[in-house]
């Protein structure tokens, strides 16, 4: 009495297994992993604890910051590893690196191990920061391959959740540990690693099956992500104005987690429809039509393979006998191509200038006389608009591409031109201009990575995407180092020394070299704006080169493969 019928219970188990093994659940767990992969954005929150606990000066702390950025942007190893090992292994390696790096930093800060050498701390933070590349490679690359026709939407969503990672983890640490920045380091150590370990086997490449309402589902996720971003922004501002109790922090963290898990309900509903359709009888004539398409597709693929079997010297293969755009390039073919060189220049100019502006935002506000609370508002604005830039570039570029054949490369050009405006607003400031600059630079900075990753996948194929997208972002730390350390820093110091000279002082007379006034960043940001404009011109060359490619149907191959998979599934059900 009251027992569940055996048939019903078996059906529930089947459906549960169907959901967990499906593409949508894999995407959901990818959202979770990416939402925990933004620990590098929290460095400003816990860096003061490192400085105070270990007795570092500002120069040493900046050195740690550099190694953090270096680890976060050099992802070639994770890409190469993904080419020869399964996704679960890549994620487990990343989890181990994340836990080891940040846990050792926490042990050092709380004094549970002897004070480490500076080089060892640099290694710890580089190791921990580098782990996010393994999360990116495992979750992002797999998701793009599982949903190849919606890669712009996919990359925008996944990078958007990474952008929100810092704000999400801040709410969690306030709820779990209270306002204790040392414990934030501990949370960063175990939480992202735990997420990867728990869901490691759910993220894997699967057969691509065409689903007509796929775009609508992505828009549901977009709305949820925007609501989550707005909630986090409001809570961040409110928590600065009002003293929260621990119970209130628990409430906000619970709400943030509920919004983060909300896409799961959307995906379960979608999988329920797929599950029901899967168990319905199929009209044989419909299958014949699809199978005929499959036969044509297979025949065309065989012919294509036969045509590509001609043997050439490796040098000719790399430089002269490259595949058509959109086909699968080898790693060397892609890296040594003119298209990749242009992308590298555009990324060097675009992300290099944006990162420089982000890293100097605090001192920019200080030089222009803004109070500390206002400077924090600049940082919050930049972070939130970074998220909106990622979402916008993913979804809008995808819509314009599919509906109007608007090249994604041209979207990159427009984003870089927009970045120039933000940089010039800092070079020639007026009252309130930094607010506008924070929004523009944050938006353009966020928009660039999804566009870069999407363009690489479109031009060079998905076969070696794990390595290629990690190589593509190598220009970012290089641009940041040259434009920040070698250009902006020395020009700022020169202006500060001029101020000291006017006061009759020398460098040895003051502990900290500080510049106040509109002139502090003027020359540096004029140079940065010029570099960003040059990057826009470079990307415009790529627009011209890829014009015919984007006029075609770049997703045709993936649609045919999805139809073939559907036909194969239906054929198996009949037999």
Coordinates of C-alpha atoms in Angstrom, one line a residue, residues 6 45 70 134 182 217 248 270 273 333 341 345 351 360 392 408 419-420 437 453 480 500 545 562:
X6 CA 7.6 -1.0 -10.6
X45 CA 40.2 41.3 -1.8
X70 CA 50.8 35.0 -16.0
X134 CA 42.0 23.7 -17.2
X182 CA 42.0 34.9 5.1
X217 CA 16.7 27.7 -24.2
X248 CA 21.4 38.3 6.0
X270 CA 13.8 20.3 -22.1
X273 CA 10.5 16.6 -23.9
X333 CA 48.7 25.4 -39.9
X341 CA 48.8 36.6 -36.9
X345 CA 48.0 41.7 -33.2
X351 CA 43.2 43.1 -24.5
X360 CA 45.4 51.1 -13.1
X392 CA 26.4 40.9 -25.5
X408 CA 32.0 38.4 -36.1
X419 CA 37.5 50.8 -26.3
X420 CA 39.4 53.8 -27.8
X437 CA 35.1 55.2 -19.0
X453 CA 37.3 32.4 -29.0
X480 CA 49.6 43.8 -20.6
X500 CA 58.3 66.2 -6.6
X545 CA 40.0 38.6 -45.7
X562 CA 23.3 16.7 -36.4

